[in-house]
Coordinates of C-alpha atoms and ligand atoms in Angstrom, one line a residue:
M23 CA 19.2 -27.5 19.3
S24 CA 16.7 -30.0 20.7
P25 CA 12.9 -29.1 19.9
K26 CA 12.6 -28.0 23.5
C27 CA 15.6 -25.6 23.2
L28 CA 14.2 -24.2 20.1
R29 CA 11.0 -23.6 21.6
D30 CA 12.6 -22.0 24.6
S31 CA 14.4 -19.6 22.3
L32 CA 11.2 -18.8 20.3
R33 CA 9.4 -17.9 23.5
Q34 CA 12.2 -15.8 24.7
A35 CA 12.2 -13.8 21.5
L36 CA 8.5 -13.5 22.1
H37 CA 9.0 -12.3 25.7
R38 CA 11.5 -9.7 24.6
R39 CA 8.9 -8.3 22.1
E40 CA 6.3 -8.3 24.9
A41 CA 8.7 -6.4 27.2
K42 CA 9.2 -3.9 24.4
L43 CA 5.6 -3.7 24.1
C44 CA 5.6 -4.6 20.5
R45 CA 4.6 -8.3 20.3
R46 CA 2.2 -8.8 17.5
K47 CA -1.1 -10.6 18.0
L48 CA -3.8 -11.8 15.6
T49 CA -7.2 -10.4 16.7
V50 CA -10.8 -10.7 15.7
L51 CA -12.9 -7.7 16.6
P52 CA -16.8 -8.1 16.7
S53 CA -18.3 -7.7 13.2
S54 CA -20.8 -5.2 14.6
S55 CA -17.9 -2.7 15.2
V56 CA -17.6 0.1 12.9
D57 CA -14.7 -0.2 10.4
F58 CA -12.3 2.6 10.6
S59 CA -9.2 0.4 9.9
S60 CA -9.3 -1.8 6.9
N61 CA -8.1 -0.9 3.2
D62 CA -11.5 -1.3 1.9
F63 CA -11.4 2.3 1.2
L64 CA -14.3 2.2 -1.4
S65 CA -16.3 -0.2 0.9
L66 CA -16.5 -2.5 -2.2
S67 CA -16.0 -5.7 -0.1
T68 CA -19.7 -5.2 1.0
S69 CA -21.1 -3.5 -2.1
P70 CA -24.2 -5.2 -3.4
A71 CA -23.4 -4.1 -7.0
L72 CA -19.9 -5.9 -6.9
R73 CA -21.5 -8.9 -5.3
A74 CA -24.2 -9.1 -8.1
R75 CA -21.6 -8.7 -10.8
F76 CA -19.2 -11.0 -9.4
L77 CA -21.8 -13.8 -9.0
D78 CA -23.0 -13.0 -12.6
H79 CA -19.4 -13.7 -13.8
L80 CA -19.1 -16.9 -11.8
K81 CA -22.6 -18.3 -13.2
Q82 CA -21.6 -17.4 -16.8
A83 CA -18.8 -19.7 -16.5
P84 CA -19.4 -22.8 -18.7
P85 CA -20.2 -26.0 -16.6
L86 CA -17.3 -27.7 -15.4
H87 CA -15.1 -24.7 -16.1
P88 CA -12.3 -25.2 -13.5
F89 CA -12.6 -23.0 -10.5
A90 CA -9.0 -23.7 -9.5
S91 CA -6.0 -22.7 -11.8
G92 CA -4.3 -26.2 -11.5
G93 CA -0.7 -24.9 -11.4
S94 CA 1.9 -22.3 -12.1
R95 CA 1.1 -19.7 -14.9
L96 CA 3.9 -21.5 -16.7
L97 CA 2.4 -24.9 -16.6
D98 CA -1.5 -25.5 -16.3
G99 CA -2.3 -22.1 -14.5
N100 CA -2.4 -20.0 -17.5
S101 CA -6.0 -19.2 -19.2
A102 CA -7.2 -16.9 -22.0
Y103 CA -9.3 -15.3 -19.2
A104 CA -6.1 -14.5 -17.1
E105 CA -4.6 -13.0 -20.4
E106 CA -7.7 -11.1 -21.5
L107 CA -7.8 -9.7 -18.0
E108 CA -4.3 -8.5 -18.1
D109 CA -4.9 -6.7 -21.3
F110 CA -8.2 -5.2 -19.9
I111 CA -6.4 -3.7 -16.9
A112 CA -3.3 -2.5 -18.8
A113 CA -5.7 -0.7 -21.2
F114 CA -7.4 1.0 -18.3
H115 CA -4.1 2.1 -17.0
N116 CA -2.7 3.3 -20.1
A117 CA 0.0 0.9 -20.1
P118 CA 1.5 -1.5 -22.8
S119 CA 1.1 -4.5 -20.9
G120 CA 0.6 -6.1 -17.6
L121 CA 1.5 -9.4 -15.5
L122 CA -0.6 -10.8 -12.8
F123 CA 0.9 -11.8 -9.6
N124 CA -0.8 -13.5 -6.7
S125 CA -0.3 -10.6 -4.3
G126 CA 1.4 -7.2 -4.1
F127 CA 4.0 -8.8 -2.0
D128 CA 4.9 -11.2 -4.7
A129 CA 4.9 -8.6 -7.3
N130 CA 7.4 -6.4 -5.4
V131 CA 9.7 -9.1 -4.5
G132 CA 9.4 -10.5 -8.2
V133 CA 10.2 -7.1 -9.7
L134 CA 13.0 -6.0 -7.4
S135 CA 14.7 -9.4 -7.2
T136 CA 15.0 -9.8 -10.9
I137 CA 14.9 -6.4 -12.8
P138 CA 17.9 -4.6 -11.4
Q139 CA 21.1 -6.3 -12.8
P140 CA 24.6 -6.7 -11.2
G141 CA 26.2 -3.2 -10.9
D142 CA 23.0 -1.4 -10.9
L143 CA 22.0 1.1 -8.4
I144 CA 18.7 0.9 -6.5
V145 CA 17.7 4.3 -4.9
Y146 CA 14.5 3.9 -2.5
D147 CA 12.3 5.8 -0.2
E148 CA 13.1 5.2 3.4
L149 CA 9.4 4.3 4.0
I150 CA 8.8 1.8 1.2
H151 CA 6.9 -1.3 2.0
A152 CA 8.5 -4.5 3.6
S153 CA 7.8 -6.3 0.4
A154 CA 10.1 -3.9 -1.6
H155 CA 12.8 -4.5 0.9
E156 CA 12.5 -8.1 0.6
G157 CA 12.8 -7.8 -3.2
M158 CA 15.9 -5.7 -2.8
R159 CA 17.4 -8.1 -0.4
L160 CA 17.1 -10.8 -3.0
S161 CA 18.3 -8.5 -5.7
R162 CA 21.6 -8.6 -7.7
A163 CA 21.9 -4.7 -7.8
G164 CA 25.5 -3.8 -6.9
K165 CA 24.0 -1.2 -4.3
T166 CA 20.8 -0.1 -2.6
V167 CA 20.8 3.4 -1.0
K168 CA 17.7 5.1 0.7
F169 CA 16.9 8.6 0.6
S170 CA 14.7 10.8 3.2
H171 CA 10.9 10.1 2.9
S172 CA 9.4 11.9 -0.1
S173 CA 12.3 14.5 -0.2
P174 CA 13.3 15.6 -3.7
E175 CA 16.2 17.3 -2.1
S176 CA 17.5 14.1 -0.5
L177 CA 16.9 12.2 -3.8
K178 CA 19.1 14.7 -5.4
T179 CA 21.8 14.6 -2.7
V180 CA 22.0 10.7 -2.8
L181 CA 21.9 10.6 -6.6
R182 CA 24.8 13.2 -6.7
T183 CA 26.9 11.5 -4.2
E184 CA 26.6 8.0 -6.0
I185 CA 27.4 9.6 -9.3
T186 CA 30.3 11.4 -7.9
S187 CA 31.7 8.1 -6.4
E188 CA 30.9 6.1 -9.2
P189 CA 30.7 8.2 -12.7
Q190 CA 30.1 4.9 -14.5
L191 CA 26.6 5.4 -13.4
L192 CA 26.2 7.9 -16.0
E193 CA 27.0 5.7 -18.7
A194 CA 24.6 3.5 -20.9
G195 CA 24.5 0.0 -19.6
R196 CA 24.4 1.0 -16.1
N197 CA 21.0 1.4 -14.5
V198 CA 19.5 3.4 -11.7
F199 CA 16.2 2.3 -10.2
I200 CA 14.3 4.7 -8.1
V201 CA 11.7 2.9 -5.9
V202 CA 8.8 4.7 -4.4
E203 CA 5.1 4.4 -3.4
S204 CA 2.5 6.8 -4.9
V205 CA 0.5 6.8 -1.6
Y206 CA 2.2 5.7 1.7
S207 CA 0.2 3.3 3.6
M208 CA 0.9 4.6 7.2
D209 CA 0.7 8.4 6.8
G210 CA -1.3 8.3 3.6
D211 CA 0.9 11.1 2.1
V212 CA 1.2 11.3 -1.8
A213 CA 4.7 11.1 -3.2
P214 CA 6.0 14.2 -5.2
I215 CA 6.6 12.2 -8.3
R216 CA 6.9 15.0 -10.7
E217 CA 9.8 16.7 -8.7
F218 CA 11.3 13.2 -8.6
I219 CA 11.2 12.9 -12.5
E220 CA 12.6 16.3 -13.0
I221 CA 15.7 15.4 -10.8
V222 CA 16.3 12.2 -12.3
D223 CA 16.0 13.7 -15.9
R224 CA 18.6 16.3 -14.9
L225 CA 21.0 14.0 -13.2
L226 CA 20.8 11.1 -15.6
P227 CA 20.6 12.7 -18.8
R228 CA 21.3 9.2 -20.8
K229 CA 17.8 8.3 -19.3
N230 CA 19.0 5.4 -17.5
G231 CA 17.0 6.3 -14.5
Y232 CA 13.9 3.9 -14.1
F233 CA 10.9 4.6 -11.8
I234 CA 9.4 1.6 -10.0
V235 CA 6.2 3.0 -8.4
D236 CA 3.8 1.0 -6.1
E237 CA 0.4 2.2 -6.4
A238 CA -1.2 -0.1 -3.8
H239 CA -2.8 2.6 -1.7
A240 CA -3.8 4.7 -4.6
T241 CA -5.5 2.1 -6.7
G242 CA -9.4 2.8 -6.9
V243 CA -9.0 5.9 -4.7
F244 CA -6.7 8.4 -6.4
G245 CA -6.7 9.5 -10.0
P246 CA -9.3 9.5 -12.8
R247 CA -11.8 6.6 -12.0
G248 CA -9.3 5.4 -9.4
A249 CA -6.5 4.7 -11.8
G250 CA -3.9 5.8 -9.6
V251 CA -1.6 8.9 -9.0
V252 CA 0.7 8.3 -12.1
Q253 CA -2.3 8.7 -14.3
Q254 CA -3.5 11.6 -12.4
L255 CA -0.3 13.4 -13.1
G256 CA 0.0 12.0 -16.7
V257 CA 3.3 10.6 -16.4
E258 CA 2.7 7.1 -17.5
D259 CA 5.5 7.2 -20.2
R260 CA 8.1 8.1 -17.6
I261 CA 7.4 5.3 -15.2
F262 CA 9.1 2.0 -16.0
I263 CA 6.9 -0.2 -13.6
R264 CA 3.9 0.5 -11.8
T265 CA 2.3 -2.0 -9.4
H266 CA -1.4 -2.1 -8.5
T267 CA -2.7 -4.3 -6.0
F268 CA -6.3 -5.7 -5.8
G269 CA -6.5 -6.5 -1.9
K270 CA -7.2 -3.0 -0.8
A271 CA -9.8 -0.6 -2.6
L272 CA -10.6 -3.3 -5.1
A273 CA -11.8 -5.9 -2.4
S274 CA -10.0 -8.8 -4.1
H275 CA -6.6 -10.3 -4.1
G276 CA -3.4 -10.1 -6.2
A277 CA -1.6 -7.6 -8.1
I278 CA -0.8 -6.4 -11.7
V279 CA 2.7 -5.2 -12.7
L280 CA 2.4 -2.7 -15.7
C281 CA 5.3 -2.5 -18.0
C282 CA 6.5 -3.1 -21.4
P283 CA 6.2 -6.4 -23.1
D284 CA 9.9 -7.0 -22.8
T285 CA 9.8 -6.6 -19.0
R286 CA 6.9 -8.7 -18.8
D287 CA 8.5 -11.4 -20.9
Y288 CA 11.7 -11.0 -18.4
L289 CA 9.5 -11.5 -15.3
I290 CA 7.7 -14.6 -16.7
N291 CA 11.2 -16.1 -17.2
Y292 CA 13.0 -15.0 -14.1
A293 CA 10.5 -14.0 -11.3
R294 CA 10.4 -16.9 -8.9
T295 CA 7.3 -15.4 -7.1
L296 CA 5.5 -16.0 -10.5
I297 CA 7.1 -19.2 -11.7
Y298 CA 7.1 -21.3 -8.5
T299 CA 3.6 -20.7 -7.3
T300 CA 0.1 -21.7 -8.2
A301 CA -1.7 -19.0 -10.2
L302 CA -4.9 -17.1 -9.2
G303 CA -7.9 -19.4 -9.9
F304 CA -10.9 -18.4 -11.8
P305 CA -13.0 -17.0 -9.0
F306 CA -10.1 -14.6 -8.1
L307 CA -9.6 -13.4 -11.7
A308 CA -13.4 -12.9 -11.9
S309 CA -13.5 -10.9 -8.8
V310 CA -10.6 -8.7 -10.0
R311 CA -12.3 -8.4 -13.3
T312 CA -15.5 -7.4 -11.5
A313 CA -13.8 -4.7 -9.7
Y314 CA -12.0 -3.1 -12.7
E315 CA -15.5 -3.3 -14.7
L316 CA -17.0 -1.1 -11.8
L317 CA -13.9 1.3 -12.1
I318 CA -14.0 1.4 -15.8
D319 CA -17.8 2.0 -16.1
G320 CA -17.5 4.9 -13.7
E321 CA -19.6 3.1 -11.0
T322 CA -16.9 3.9 -8.3
E323 CA -16.8 7.8 -9.0
Q324 CA -19.7 8.5 -6.6
L325 CA -17.9 6.2 -3.9
Q326 CA -14.7 8.4 -4.5
R327 CA -16.8 11.5 -4.1
N328 CA -18.5 10.2 -0.8
L329 CA -15.1 9.4 0.4
E330 CA -13.8 12.8 -0.3
Q331 CA -16.5 14.5 1.6
L332 CA -16.1 12.2 4.8
I333 CA -12.4 12.9 4.5
R334 CA -13.0 16.7 4.6
Y335 CA -15.6 16.2 7.5
F336 CA -13.4 14.1 9.6
R337 CA -10.4 16.4 9.1
S338 CA -12.5 19.3 10.2
Q339 CA -13.7 17.5 13.3
L340 CA -10.2 16.5 14.2
E341 CA -9.0 20.0 13.9
R342 CA -11.7 21.2 16.4
L343 CA -10.3 18.4 18.8
T344 CA -6.6 19.3 18.3
S345 CA -7.4 22.9 18.8
W346 CA -8.0 22.5 22.6
G347 CA -4.4 21.9 22.8
S348 CA -4.1 18.5 24.4
S349 CA -0.5 17.5 24.4
T350 CA -1.4 13.7 24.1
F351 CA -2.6 13.8 20.8
E352 CA -1.6 15.1 17.4
V353 CA -2.8 14.5 13.9
D354 CA -1.0 14.0 10.6
H355 CA -3.0 14.1 7.6
F356 CA -2.3 14.7 4.0
T357 CA -5.3 16.4 2.0
S358 CA -7.5 14.1 0.1
S359 CA -6.0 10.9 1.6
P360 CA -8.3 8.5 3.6
I361 CA -5.6 7.5 5.8
F362 CA -5.2 9.6 9.1
S363 CA -2.4 9.1 11.7
L364 CA -3.2 10.0 15.3
R365 CA 0.0 10.4 17.0
S366 CA -0.1 9.7 20.7
R367 CA 2.5 8.5 23.2
V368 CA 0.2 5.8 24.1
P369 CA -1.5 4.6 20.9
R370 CA -2.4 1.2 22.2
R371 CA -4.8 2.7 25.0
L372 CA -6.2 5.0 22.7
A373 CA -6.8 2.1 20.0
S374 CA -8.3 -0.2 22.7
F375 CA -10.6 2.6 24.3
C376 CA -12.0 3.1 20.6
Q377 CA -12.4 -0.7 20.1
Q378 CA -14.2 -1.1 23.5
Q379 CA -16.7 1.6 22.1
G380 CA -17.3 -0.4 19.0
Y381 CA -14.8 1.6 16.6
I382 CA -12.2 -0.6 14.8
V383 CA -9.0 1.5 14.8
R384 CA -5.6 0.0 15.1
A385 CA -2.2 1.1 17.2
I386 CA 0.7 1.0 14.7
M387 CA 3.9 0.3 16.6
S388 CA 7.5 0.1 15.8
P389 CA 9.1 -1.7 13.9
T390 CA 6.1 -1.3 11.4
V391 CA 6.6 2.6 11.8
P392 CA 10.0 4.0 12.9
E393 CA 10.4 4.3 16.7
G394 CA 8.7 7.5 18.0
K395 CA 6.2 7.7 15.3
E396 CA 3.8 5.0 16.8
R397 CA 0.2 6.1 16.1
V398 CA -3.3 5.1 15.8
R399 CA -4.1 4.6 12.1
V400 CA -7.6 5.7 11.0
C401 CA -8.9 4.8 7.5
L402 CA -12.1 6.1 6.2
H403 CA -14.3 4.3 3.9
A404 CA -16.9 5.5 1.3
G405 CA -19.6 3.4 3.1
N406 CA -18.8 5.2 6.7
T407 CA -21.4 7.6 7.6
V408 CA -21.2 11.0 9.1
E409 CA -22.9 9.7 12.4
E410 CA -20.2 7.0 12.6
I411 CA -17.6 9.7 12.4
D412 CA -19.3 11.8 15.0
G413 CA -19.3 8.6 17.2
L414 CA -15.6 8.2 16.6
I415 CA -14.8 11.9 17.3
E416 CA -16.8 11.7 20.6
T417 CA -15.0 8.6 21.6
I418 CA -11.6 10.1 21.2
E419 CA -12.7 13.2 23.0
M420 CA -13.9 11.2 25.9
W421 CA -10.5 9.5 25.9
L422 CA -8.7 12.8 25.9
H423 CA -10.8 14.0 28.9
Q424 CA -10.0 10.8 30.8
M425 CA -6.3 11.3 30.0
E426 CA -6.4 14.9 31.3
R427 CA -8.2 13.9 34.4
K428 CA -5.4 11.2 35.0
A429 CA -2.8 13.7 34.4
A430 CA -4.3 16.2 36.8
R431 CA -4.4 13.5 39.6
L432 CA -0.8 12.8 39.3
Ligands
PLP27 C1 2.6 -0.3 -0.5 C2 2.2 -1.7 -0.4 N1 2.8 -2.5 -1.4 C3 2.5 -3.8 -1.3 C4 1.7 -4.5 -0.6 C5 1.4 -6.0 -0.5 O1 0.2 -6.1 -1.2 P1 -0.6 -7.2 -1.0 O2 -1.3 -7.2 0.4 O3 -1.4 -7.6 -2.1 O4 0.4 -8.6 -0.8 C6 1.1 -3.7 0.5 C7 0.2 -4.2 1.5 O5 0.2 -4.3 2.7 C8 1.4 -2.2 0.7 O6 0.9 -1.5 1.5

């Protein structure tokens, strides 16, 4: 294919997306707009306390301390600082050990592409993140099967069906991995992890069912001092791997995989997303350390409480809006979650109306969410104010009135 042909085919693909109203575009919204979109749930990215501590960490580094890591963890990119940070975070999460990755994406790909062995079965929630799908695509597991989102009944059915068609799955030496998130990014709902554990214990009595739980959206927000849902439930011992990411509520970058030392060692030997990439440099490690110090010292607990209050307030205001029965608008919300889903047939119009009024919210379209489940995603932050929430509610109300007037004219 000549370069021109290639460019033509790329353009055609983009035109097809445009025609289906699902072409993705990078956007920069004015910094004066109010953030109701980012995953900065605790507003730590603008926290003076975080900034002061972080700068202090940087200043404490000895002169000429390298700010770049200089290579992969396996070559020159390792440091006592990185290893101490892993132990520090693992202790907070009540885990035997931890391994840093450059991102949650890398962590999920690293874990899922290496840990399941040939012949193993992976059973996954249908709404797990794209990075887990990428990891499974590269995995050597014999089979991957999805179950309906957060449905214990569906997990039971899938496991029973697989065990019936392949009774060897009950034998030692064959492994079954159950892959879930603790809090889902689009609906903000919390997975019924306890119920899942009961089912797996019952159906796999030889204890060869291994949970892999992605806590990306729970980190910092859910559980004691933001330690996550697994610790909130006290089921750390039953989870084979937990992944916490630092790019959301922790206002940093990277991720940690919490696991037993053997699993950590195996990942160091086989996970290509760890082996063949430059490790996080000192400033990133220091910013992760800073965020965890704030969690451990309890300095984020007040932020967690602010956030909870704002969630309750926004929810009550939305209930008022939906109670006047507009058919253009529905709200999905899981109690205590900062993520709200405003379901509309025209989410792009609602999002752009809010953006014009100075409120950053985003339309989430298929294929990021299943077709028919397009929505405007609203994320609350500890630093949002009641006045900002009132402003957003007023804006949504104005838009609903406009939609009604338009519908009446037709
Ligand atoms: C559930 C989940 N897992 C993993 C990731 C990837 O994490 P990161 O942004 O650190 O690559 C994300 C981020 O979008 C996510 O939502």
